[in-house]
XYZ file of C-alpha atoms in Angstrom:
727
model
C -0.052 -0.025 -0.076
C 1.300 3.488 -0.820
C 0.997 6.278 1.481
C -1.837 7.922 -0.577
C -4.036 4.901 -0.075
C -3.507 5.128 3.863
C -4.305 8.871 3.614
C -7.597 8.125 1.695
C -8.570 5.549 4.385
C -7.504 8.052 7.198
C -9.575 10.874 5.524
C -12.730 8.634 5.202
C -12.576 7.623 8.793
C -11.731 11.067 10.027
C -14.738 12.460 8.325
C -16.850 9.837 9.895
C -15.611 10.546 13.216
C -16.167 14.265 12.797
C -19.651 13.662 11.497
C -20.640 11.238 14.456
C -19.158 13.335 17.090
C -20.900 16.528 15.634
C -24.244 14.650 15.484
C -23.884 13.539 19.038
C -23.152 17.091 20.358
C -26.435 17.966 18.753
C -28.696 14.958 19.457
C -27.755 14.708 23.173
C -29.376 18.165 23.729
C -32.821 16.894 22.539
C -35.043 16.098 25.302
C -36.588 13.026 23.663
C -33.119 11.551 23.284
C -32.337 11.452 27.072
C -33.121 7.693 27.391
C -30.284 7.130 24.752
C -27.561 9.603 25.894
C -28.325 9.943 29.572
C -30.195 6.954 30.670
C -28.565 7.049 34.008
C -29.913 10.354 34.985
C -33.348 9.606 33.551
C -33.520 6.418 35.588
C -32.560 8.322 38.736
C -35.272 10.859 38.168
C -37.811 8.300 37.682
C -36.890 6.412 40.871
C -36.900 9.715 42.847
C -40.402 10.539 41.456
C -41.695 7.088 42.290
C -40.456 7.557 45.784
C -42.388 10.698 46.401
C -39.823 13.265 45.102
C -40.519 16.049 42.742
C -39.645 15.171 39.250
C -37.875 17.873 37.327
C -39.863 19.255 34.541
C -38.519 19.322 31.011
C -38.207 22.661 29.211
C -40.676 22.335 26.331
C -39.819 25.643 24.519
C -37.701 25.450 21.544
C -34.146 26.786 21.887
C -31.935 27.581 18.889
C -28.892 26.329 20.870
C -30.324 22.903 20.716
C -29.375 22.691 17.061
C -25.840 23.969 17.543
C -23.081 21.355 18.180
C -20.991 22.132 21.383
C -18.048 20.485 23.104
C -19.260 21.189 26.636
C -19.573 17.435 27.270
C -15.723 17.180 26.657
C -14.845 19.356 29.431
C -17.315 17.832 31.865
C -15.956 14.302 31.084
C -12.609 15.654 31.501
C -13.034 17.562 34.803
C -14.537 14.498 36.648
C -11.852 13.261 39.263
C -11.042 9.574 39.675
C -12.534 9.807 43.025
C -15.881 10.859 41.629
C -15.789 8.299 38.883
C -15.094 5.578 41.487
C -18.094 6.756 43.629
C -20.513 6.930 40.600
C -19.340 3.963 38.629
C -17.239 1.636 40.707
C -13.626 0.299 40.745
C -14.076 -1.557 37.517
C -14.853 1.643 35.673
C -11.649 3.327 37.158
C -9.594 0.244 35.982
C -11.112 0.537 32.585
C -10.151 4.169 32.299
C -6.693 3.498 33.661
C -6.109 1.197 30.545
C -6.485 4.371 28.376
C -4.227 6.375 30.718
C -1.556 3.756 30.778
C -1.726 3.201 27.039
C -1.754 6.902 26.336
C 1.489 7.347 28.402
C 3.176 4.405 26.803
C 2.409 5.379 23.259
C 3.202 9.161 23.933
C 6.647 8.182 24.899
C 7.000 5.448 22.221
C 5.488 7.613 19.672
C 8.014 10.406 20.285
C 10.860 7.938 19.964
C 9.261 6.349 16.877
C 8.389 9.299 14.899
C 11.418 11.579 15.690
C 14.092 8.807 15.752
C 13.136 5.479 14.278
C 10.946 6.804 11.410
C 13.774 9.099 9.840
C 16.265 6.180 10.363
C 13.880 3.845 8.430
C 13.252 6.379 5.618
C 16.953 7.057 5.098
C 17.784 3.433 4.993
C 18.632 3.427 1.317
C 19.085 7.140 0.486
C 20.826 10.273 1.732
C 17.947 12.842 1.240
C 14.256 13.065 1.705
C 12.079 13.849 -1.396
C 9.029 15.477 0.284
C 7.340 16.043 -3.089
C 7.285 12.314 -3.761
C 6.076 11.278 -0.238
C 2.464 10.453 -1.179
C 3.620 7.911 -3.754
C 5.908 6.064 -1.385
C 5.115 2.611 -0.241
C 4.609 2.248 3.406
C 7.355 -0.150 3.779
C 9.729 2.710 2.994
C 8.915 3.998 6.598
C 9.587 0.459 8.155
C 12.702 -1.281 9.388
C 12.643 -3.248 5.968
C 13.877 -0.193 4.303
C 17.149 -0.265 6.545
C 20.236 -1.819 4.841
C 21.287 -5.181 6.131
C 24.270 -4.906 8.512
C 23.699 -1.191 8.885
C 25.021 0.318 12.025
C 21.672 2.344 12.172
C 20.065 -0.879 13.315
C 21.671 -0.283 16.743
C 19.179 2.631 17.039
C 16.391 0.183 16.951
C 18.241 -2.093 19.308
C 18.515 0.870 21.837
C 14.998 1.810 21.294
C 13.799 -1.737 22.182
C 15.573 -1.675 25.466
C 14.170 1.828 26.305
C 10.676 1.167 25.359
C 10.755 -2.127 27.329
C 12.005 -0.268 30.510
C 9.352 2.483 30.029
C 6.536 -0.063 29.673
C 7.709 -2.072 32.736
C 7.945 1.071 34.875
C 4.356 2.279 33.935
C 3.113 -1.184 34.440
C 4.441 -1.377 37.895
C 3.230 2.067 38.669
C -0.513 1.279 37.523
C -0.429 -2.168 39.222
C 0.549 -0.400 42.503
C -1.890 2.257 42.026
C -4.777 0.089 41.356
C -3.972 -2.386 44.059
C -3.744 0.622 46.694
C -7.317 1.777 45.215
C -8.632 -1.695 45.676
C -7.552 -1.705 49.468
C -8.715 1.952 49.918
C -12.070 1.020 48.262
C -12.514 -1.879 50.762
C -11.533 0.191 53.739
C -13.984 3.106 52.773
C -16.924 0.917 51.956
C -19.874 0.054 54.368
C -20.245 -3.634 55.482
C -21.125 -5.778 52.377
C -22.773 -9.092 52.567
C -20.275 -10.860 50.331
C -17.498 -9.900 52.638
C -19.258 -11.938 55.444
C -20.281 -14.989 53.335
C -18.730 -17.943 51.678
C -20.254 -20.545 49.241
C -20.062 -24.168 50.420
C -20.463 -26.864 47.814
C -20.272 -30.603 47.927
C -22.526 -30.958 51.124
C -22.520 -34.489 51.921
C -26.029 -36.140 52.179
C -26.746 -38.078 55.320
C -29.734 -40.275 55.889
C -32.791 -38.605 57.381
C -31.338 -35.095 57.284
C -31.731 -32.309 54.603
C -28.812 -30.192 53.402
C -29.981 -27.314 55.414
C -29.840 -29.430 58.668
C -26.442 -30.727 57.718
C -24.917 -27.156 57.168
C -26.460 -26.071 60.414
C -25.002 -28.934 62.491
C -21.520 -28.604 60.698
C -20.941 -24.970 61.034
C -22.401 -24.893 64.539
C -20.023 -27.504 65.675
C -16.806 -26.369 63.744
C -17.455 -22.397 63.883
C -19.512 -21.958 66.891
C -18.167 -18.479 67.730
C -18.364 -16.968 64.258
C -21.246 -18.797 62.366
C -24.345 -16.680 61.831
C -26.739 -18.236 59.331
C -27.084 -20.092 56.138
C -29.214 -20.329 53.047
C -29.371 -23.554 51.062
C -29.864 -23.242 47.229
C -32.867 -24.839 45.513
C -33.765 -25.659 42.057
C -36.022 -22.964 41.062
C -35.881 -23.029 37.231
C -39.639 -23.700 37.076
C -40.457 -20.785 39.317
C -38.128 -18.420 37.341
C -39.850 -19.467 34.097
C -43.187 -18.711 35.672
C -42.017 -15.227 36.964
C -40.646 -14.466 33.536
C -43.907 -15.244 31.859
C -45.680 -13.180 34.482
C -43.507 -10.138 33.794
C -43.799 -10.468 30.096
C -47.655 -10.675 30.562
C -47.700 -7.690 32.826
C -45.796 -5.486 30.236
C -48.406 -6.528 27.587
C -51.280 -5.674 30.049
C -49.626 -2.304 30.729
C -49.392 -1.539 26.983
C -53.025 -2.548 26.357
C -54.112 -0.413 29.280
C -52.074 2.680 28.274
C -53.320 2.317 24.538
C -56.881 1.931 25.884
C -56.757 5.073 28.101
C -55.508 7.256 25.364
C -57.958 5.914 22.571
C -61.228 5.394 24.553
C -63.388 8.336 25.487
C -66.753 8.488 27.305
C -68.718 8.602 24.108
C -66.985 5.629 22.637
C -67.506 3.662 25.870
C -71.264 4.369 25.795
C -71.399 3.312 22.218
C -69.456 0.050 23.045
C -67.057 0.523 20.340
C -64.094 -0.758 22.432
C -65.826 -3.473 24.289
C -63.571 -5.947 22.783
C -60.421 -4.133 24.216
C -61.990 -4.133 27.571
C -62.548 -7.900 27.321
C -58.786 -8.287 26.428
C -57.761 -6.413 29.562
C -59.989 -8.713 31.600
C -58.495 -11.739 30.132
C -54.912 -10.595 30.685
C -55.645 -9.650 34.318
C -57.201 -13.158 34.892
C -54.390 -14.869 33.271
C -51.851 -12.823 35.241
C -53.646 -13.717 38.572
C -53.386 -17.412 37.618
C -49.574 -17.131 37.024
C -49.169 -15.337 40.243
C -51.123 -18.114 41.974
C -48.898 -20.885 40.463
C -45.705 -18.992 41.521
C -46.980 -19.113 45.095
C -48.066 -22.629 45.013
C -44.336 -23.643 43.799
C -42.713 -21.299 46.361
C -44.789 -22.898 49.155
C -43.881 -26.338 48.091
C -40.120 -25.307 48.799
C -40.473 -23.042 51.772
C -43.477 -24.160 53.408
C -43.914 -26.139 56.628
C -43.229 -29.426 54.869
C -40.746 -28.325 52.303
C -39.703 -30.625 49.308
C -36.057 -31.453 50.268
C -35.651 -33.267 46.897
C -35.208 -29.866 45.114
C -32.512 -28.731 47.415
C -29.021 -28.466 45.775
C -26.002 -29.587 47.721
C -24.745 -25.860 48.022
C -25.303 -23.139 50.403
C -24.435 -19.588 51.452
C -22.999 -19.537 54.770
C -22.759 -16.137 56.606
C -20.465 -15.193 59.669
C -20.431 -12.553 62.190
C -17.165 -10.962 61.024
C -15.186 -10.873 57.759
C -12.251 -12.644 59.571
C -14.485 -15.560 60.447
C -15.583 -15.834 56.751
C -11.901 -15.658 55.695
C -10.993 -18.406 58.097
C -13.704 -20.744 56.823
C -12.788 -19.801 53.273
C -9.146 -20.679 53.422
C -9.108 -23.687 55.538
C -10.254 -27.228 54.300
C -13.393 -27.915 56.207
C -13.822 -31.705 55.722
C -11.755 -34.782 55.981
C -12.813 -35.630 52.485
C -11.236 -32.878 50.127
C -14.161 -33.478 47.701
C -16.846 -32.437 50.349
C -17.499 -29.056 52.106
C -15.600 -27.164 49.266
C -15.574 -23.341 49.951
C -15.190 -20.403 47.630
C -15.745 -16.717 47.775
C -19.347 -15.561 47.679
C -20.230 -13.131 44.977
C -22.327 -9.910 45.559
C -26.064 -10.942 45.838
C -26.821 -8.983 42.661
C -23.938 -10.839 40.851
C -25.090 -14.388 41.526
C -25.957 -16.721 38.441
C -28.487 -18.881 40.282
C -28.829 -21.486 37.463
C -25.181 -22.550 37.920
C -25.954 -24.175 41.165
C -27.996 -26.794 39.574
C -24.994 -28.170 37.612
C -23.182 -31.164 39.157
C -19.318 -31.396 39.111
C -19.381 -33.923 36.236
C -21.686 -31.558 34.156
C -19.460 -28.578 34.651
C -16.307 -30.627 33.769
C -17.983 -31.886 30.497
C -19.209 -28.397 29.814
C -15.704 -26.964 30.097
C -14.276 -29.632 27.743
C -17.078 -28.794 25.238
C -16.350 -25.101 25.414
C -12.736 -25.685 24.752
C -13.691 -27.663 21.541
C -16.122 -25.011 20.565
C -13.526 -22.214 20.837
C -11.040 -24.181 18.849
C -13.641 -24.854 16.181
C -14.695 -21.148 16.063
C -10.961 -20.280 15.772
C -10.583 -22.485 12.697
C -13.780 -21.318 11.063
C -12.900 -17.654 11.451
C -9.933 -18.309 9.087
C -12.361 -18.024 6.196
C -13.117 -14.312 6.730
C -9.400 -13.805 7.430
C -8.502 -15.383 3.951
C -11.264 -13.289 2.317
C -9.681 -10.089 3.867
C -6.136 -11.071 2.767
C -7.471 -11.380 -0.688
C -9.036 -7.933 -0.635
C -5.561 -6.504 0.534
C -3.822 -8.032 -2.414
C -5.131 -6.732 -5.668
C -3.228 -9.171 -7.803
C -4.887 -12.080 -5.855
C -8.391 -10.321 -6.015
C -7.925 -9.994 -9.961
C -7.180 -13.748 -10.025
C -10.355 -14.580 -8.117
C -12.506 -12.099 -10.116
C -11.171 -11.373 -13.663
C -14.070 -9.332 -14.565
C -13.185 -6.691 -11.942
C -9.788 -5.910 -13.481
C -10.885 -2.752 -15.254
C -12.523 -1.389 -12.038
C -9.754 -2.129 -9.859
C -7.265 -0.370 -12.291
C -9.011 2.971 -11.180
C -6.811 4.730 -8.381
C -9.516 5.700 -6.035
C -11.177 2.274 -6.252
C -7.950 0.531 -5.670
C -7.065 2.670 -2.778
C -10.493 2.068 -0.994
C -10.334 -1.609 -1.826
C -6.932 -2.180 -0.339
C -6.958 0.512 2.426
C -10.451 0.492 3.792
C -12.556 -2.580 2.935
C -10.447 -5.465 4.348
C -10.325 -4.057 8.017
C -14.096 -3.020 7.653
C -15.221 -6.562 6.685
C -13.030 -8.133 9.340
C -14.571 -5.869 11.963
C -18.154 -6.888 11.002
C -17.396 -10.543 11.552
C -15.575 -9.729 14.811
C -18.837 -8.267 16.156
C -20.150 -11.869 16.499
C -17.448 -13.041 18.733
C -18.074 -11.401 22.154
C -21.610 -12.542 22.376
C -20.592 -16.119 21.277
C -17.717 -16.189 23.833
C -19.935 -14.898 26.674
C -22.540 -17.691 25.941
C -19.732 -20.205 25.959
C -18.290 -18.849 29.232
C -21.961 -19.057 30.863
C -21.923 -22.725 30.068
C -18.781 -23.323 32.152
C -20.879 -23.195 35.451
C -19.449 -19.972 37.168
C -21.458 -19.015 40.099
C -21.303 -15.119 39.231
C -21.890 -12.957 36.218
C -18.683 -11.174 36.800
C -16.677 -14.285 36.595
C -18.420 -15.355 33.497
C -17.512 -11.944 32.007
C -14.006 -12.232 33.034
C -13.781 -15.640 31.344
C -15.397 -14.321 28.302
C -12.930 -11.351 28.289
C -9.913 -13.748 28.369
C -11.407 -15.866 25.550
C -12.146 -12.887 23.347
C -8.580 -11.453 23.848
C -6.677 -14.561 22.830
C -9.106 -15.346 20.000
C -8.410 -11.829 18.814
C -4.706 -12.079 18.994
C -4.676 -15.427 17.277
C -7.108 -14.756 14.505
C -6.426 -11.195 13.769
C -2.644 -10.968 14.352
C -1.119 -14.392 13.818
C -3.682 -15.560 11.100
C -3.244 -12.376 9.136
C 0.535 -12.382 9.535
C 1.231 -15.954 8.823
C -1.401 -16.050 6.047
C -1.694 -19.800 5.971
C -3.963 -22.676 6.981
C -4.611 -23.681 10.581
C -2.298 -26.537 10.259
C 0.539 -24.415 8.909
C 0.185 -21.831 11.721
C 0.260 -24.707 14.394
C 3.337 -26.285 12.711
C 5.110 -23.162 12.967
C 4.847 -23.167 16.745
C 5.821 -26.606 16.981
C 9.328 -25.549 15.921
C 10.371 -23.000 18.507
C 13.736 -22.375 16.991
C 12.266 -21.086 13.938
C 9.652 -18.718 15.407
C 11.834 -15.417 15.593
C 13.002 -15.969 12.006
C 9.562 -16.663 10.673
C 7.813 -13.804 12.626
C 10.668 -11.425 11.553
C 9.844 -12.296 7.954
C 6.078 -12.137 8.127
C 5.227 -9.318 10.663
C 6.717 -6.279 8.892
C 4.751 -7.140 5.798
C 1.435 -6.705 7.455
C 1.983 -3.301 8.957
C 0.073 -1.486 6.267
C -2.904 -3.653 7.053
C -2.811 -3.075 10.716
C -2.376 0.673 10.507
C -5.580 0.596 8.275
C -7.190 -1.733 10.929
C -6.528 0.785 13.901
C -7.983 3.509 11.801
C -11.082 1.672 10.518
C -11.793 -0.451 13.596
C -10.555 1.838 16.495
C -11.743 5.304 15.191
C -14.957 3.887 13.802
C -15.887 2.114 16.989
C -15.326 5.275 19.108
C -17.746 7.126 16.720
C -20.366 4.502 16.949
C -19.892 4.387 20.768
C -20.451 8.085 21.305
C -23.248 8.459 18.875
C -25.222 5.279 19.828
C -26.896 5.244 16.598
C -28.197 1.655 17.182
C -29.827 2.453 20.376
C -31.177 5.873 19.001
C -32.710 4.080 16.057
C -34.301 1.398 18.388
C -35.775 3.974 20.632
C -37.423 5.725 17.578
C -38.871 2.419 16.472
C -40.132 1.262 19.830
C -41.442 4.838 20.528
C -43.612 4.465 17.396
C -45.255 1.323 18.824
C -45.373 2.118 22.562
C -47.104 5.251 23.766
C -46.382 4.488 27.563
C -43.991 7.159 28.681
C -43.830 5.874 32.214
C -42.060 2.530 31.056
C -39.089 1.619 33.286
C -35.810 2.673 31.768
C -33.200 -0.213 31.323
C -29.772 1.351 31.921
C -27.069 -0.690 30.063
C -23.701 -1.772 31.484
C -20.391 -1.464 29.810
C -19.573 -4.746 27.988
C -15.984 -4.986 29.499
C -15.662 -8.523 27.840
C -15.659 -6.960 24.275
C -14.147 -3.554 24.945
C -11.085 -4.485 27.072
C -9.719 -7.068 24.593
C -10.026 -4.378 21.825
C -8.065 -1.989 23.617
C -5.418 -4.597 24.663
C -5.135 -5.735 21.140
C -4.429 -2.208 19.852
C -1.730 -2.187 22.487
C -0.185 -5.359 21.225
C -0.100 -3.881 17.599
C 1.584 -0.741 19.050
C 4.105 -2.528 20.973
C 4.951 -5.092 18.188
C 5.390 -2.496 15.640
C 7.003 0.119 17.853
C 10.480 -0.289 16.047
C 9.254 -2.145 13.002
C 6.767 0.336 11.515
C 6.483 3.316 13.960
C 4.099 5.010 11.644
C 1.215 3.354 13.485
C 1.943 4.981 16.679
C 0.326 8.354 16.049
C -2.935 6.678 15.051
C -2.853 4.621 18.079
C -2.209 7.638 20.365
C -5.094 9.366 18.805
C -7.237 6.407 19.456
C -6.373 6.234 23.266
C -6.898 9.996 23.737
C -10.163 10.164 22.114
C -11.186 6.834 23.826
C -10.284 8.385 27.237
C -12.790 11.208 26.872
C -15.400 9.054 25.139
C -15.621 6.353 27.764
C -15.430 8.709 30.692
C -18.499 10.418 29.276
C -20.281 7.186 28.685
C -19.626 5.764 32.171
C -20.950 9.020 33.756
C -24.115 9.202 31.638
C -24.913 6.054 29.824
C -23.585 2.949 31.505
C -24.384 1.836 35.015
C -22.505 -1.073 36.955
C -24.675 -4.067 37.510
C -22.061 -5.828 39.524
C -18.407 -5.327 40.624
C -15.199 -7.335 40.304
C -13.364 -4.837 42.429
C -10.630 -4.331 39.913
C -9.836 -7.916 38.938
C -9.747 -7.046 35.239
C -6.346 -5.461 35.725
C -4.253 -8.781 36.047
C -5.621 -9.521 32.587
C -4.263 -6.225 31.310
C -0.920 -6.719 32.938
C -0.632 -10.258 31.252
C -1.628 -9.125 27.943
C 1.010 -6.298 28.053
C 3.786 -8.735 29.100
C 2.833 -11.118 26.193
C 3.136 -8.067 23.888
C 6.610 -7.221 25.035
C 7.716 -10.729 24.685
C 6.424 -10.884 21.208
C 8.225 -7.720 20.414
C 11.349 -9.068 21.813
C 11.138 -12.481 19.740
C 10.593 -10.496 16.611
C 13.572 -8.283 17.383
C 15.752 -11.291 17.717
C 14.762 -12.548 14.461
C 14.800 -9.218 12.653
C 18.397 -8.473 13.735
C 19.307 -11.919 12.561
C 17.805 -11.285 8.995
C 19.423 -7.943 8.990
C 22.916 -9.527 9.207
C 23.525 -8.050 12.775
C 23.998 -11.222 14.863
C 25.490 -9.268 17.800
C 22.394 -7.237 18.395
C 20.399 -10.326 17.853
C 22.287 -12.015 20.729
C 22.317 -9.035 23.029
C 18.412 -8.936 22.625
C 17.978 -12.459 24.294
C 18.267 -10.919 27.874
C 15.277 -8.671 27.228
C 12.478 -11.286 27.272
C 14.212 -12.957 30.280
C 14.313 -9.802 32.178
C 10.625 -8.944 31.277
C 9.507 -12.493 32.643
C 11.364 -11.838 35.801
C 9.608 -8.639 36.164
C 6.329 -10.191 35.606
C 7.085 -12.987 38.375
C 7.991 -10.172 40.815
C 4.571 -8.315 40.028
C 2.809 -11.635 40.372
C 4.082 -12.171 43.800
C 3.786 -8.624 44.725
C 0.381 -7.751 43.492
C -1.704 -10.745 42.306
C -2.469 -11.892 45.901
C -4.068 -8.550 46.666
C -6.551 -9.089 43.634
C -7.473 -12.531 44.850
C -8.214 -12.028 48.574
C -7.966 -9.101 51.010
C -5.099 -9.233 53.541
C -5.698 -10.247 57.075
C -4.599 -6.946 58.328
C -7.260 -5.046 56.384
C -9.898 -7.526 57.313
C -9.232 -7.409 61.088
C -8.895 -3.577 61.107
C -12.258 -3.127 59.288
C -13.829 -5.644 61.769
C -12.645 -3.450 64.609
C -13.967 -0.454 62.964
C -17.334 -2.074 62.562
C -17.704 -2.833 66.150
C -18.319 0.908 66.806
C -21.018 0.978 64.092
C -24.437 1.727 65.629
C -26.331 0.070 62.887
C -24.474 -3.459 62.802
C -27.517 -5.249 64.438
C -29.569 -4.055 61.557
C -26.923 -5.244 59.015
C -26.899 -8.833 60.630
C -30.546 -8.934 60.283
C -30.405 -7.989 56.473
C -27.428 -10.374 56.064
C -29.698 -13.351 57.065
C -31.870 -12.826 54.070
C -29.267 -11.156 51.647
C -28.730 -14.504 49.733
C -32.329 -15.560 49.573
C -33.024 -16.687 45.867
C -35.150 -13.964 44.326
C -37.384 -16.537 42.968
C -38.370 -17.589 46.527
C -39.145 -14.236 47.831
C -42.859 -13.526 48.491
C -44.448 -11.860 45.476
C -47.396 -9.492 45.250
C -49.050 -8.336 42.051
C -49.284 -4.528 41.780
C -53.007 -3.974 41.241
C -52.845 -0.274 41.140
C -53.994 0.507 37.630
C -52.706 3.936 37.940
C -49.162 2.722 38.319
C -48.486 0.870 35.282
C -44.740 1.418 35.463
C -44.517 -0.284 38.990
C -42.829 -3.609 39.054
C -44.969 -6.761 38.753
C -43.231 -8.664 41.605
C -42.325 -6.817 44.765
C -40.223 -8.347 47.462
C -41.646 -8.456 50.950
C -38.819 -9.212 53.174
């Protein structure tokens, strides 16, 4: 690809970005778009009004300023402090934004070295002067290390840059790891008592003749933890009840919609004439059907929690709560039974984070499911090579003309060839990639994790390594799946093969960053899909009091995308530094964009308390090692064996640094230290409301499907929930 083709792709995407960001700055001012661009504030106002507060009235008068784009949202997103972001969106949101901060710092320093030092060295590899007039017609390989003469002493500049860049990245990694671990501990100390800090999950409860699982748990923990044991809740199979509740909620929404339409369309004269008697009959039918469903729910609940409960639907798992965090920690980290397959303990998730259906899976079922998931991931990886091959064909005009000879005349046009080679390949690949995160999330949910956060973490890891293999290695190696596997079966040839293949794909990945990264930020800020959906649903739904569903940020798809861009920047830092400015622009715009979205659009549904950061650290270490392996190979190919040999210590030192960080920080992300737990317990002894907290703790882990339900019969409150907890 020549530079002019890249500039064409950059121009197209820059124009799209400007259009979408301008569109957002106008659309966000329109009151009817609040549910799309500020659902958090709208949901907060709705809850306040339902609780008896005064709802703010919207200004219904036209204001010409509503049609003018403005950048005030950028200033507000920038000015929000990290403490405020932590308070409003949680530690996971802070960690997510810190990825952008870390990446911006890395590639600001790397970009300065790459653009002002390495790029001139690469360009002057075969000539003594720069012809600025001919720059648009230069091939992009002219700006890469491929343009430097074999055996040239200028390659020592790249060698030095690799060492400097590695040192910068490791320093910033340590700084961020330390900063986030301190944030995690500080967040724990400043938080009020949380049920999951006092509770553990116990699985593999042994069955004994004549006793239920609940009685077994009661006896075991009363005998072995008499001073700290508080209460327990045994898990039941409630899939049938959940299905009934789901049907009831769906029916209630239908009933609310019918009543809303009826109240708007029927007047007194029409009622007297009986023109809408059929609609009244429909309402009565829905109400009767809803009452029947509610009765069935209560009957099923009574069979599980009544005076004579059905113990056959109990699951050998329970939530066991203790009087202190330290008591829960002792029970968590000690083997409870003589048989290591019984009384298994693990950390309890937040009550809102529990994936209740996973408790019904047996150990054998979970084991088989994980094998099936591994096989499915491998199959998906192989099948994804089909669009990769298609993309490679588009990037190569000669190959495309071989496949489709009738397109030869069209492809000879300069503008067509520039768009086809510079824009379409990465765009098509991105369209296929949109299918991967939901598939990986579905596969992770099959593995039997007890919490939604653990499922999302697993999906995040799957999407990351899928992206690295299928987007990076598949494009670089450009062969069949068996060819790619055979390459890694001969480790001694890996540096040479990667050194030969990776620089040749620099142009594709530069285009990929522009197309995938910049375009994704444009679609993220404009929320066009949600906007169009809100308009479509607004046509068919006339109930303005419907409950606002605030979305959560899909970490399992966004974090892998950011980390993959980081891998590209690290790998091509000294190979093709021209990619670095485009990456830096992406990270800077992404920082502002996602701060705005976290404050206005996304709301946390659950918290991992910063546990995504070890994934970020591991991915960055892998990126550095990959850069070092390629550097060893490239210096060998460039007839500079001494530089190749002296690069060998770099991956070793990086792995030692990673081992140090693993021992220094990883334990803090697995469990809270005893010192923090004991100090927190001492502070809580002086809290006046601890007795009230213990009362709530007893029922905190009750299955929502077993809570008493009550149908909201108030016809004037069509937006009130169908099932209300009576605790």
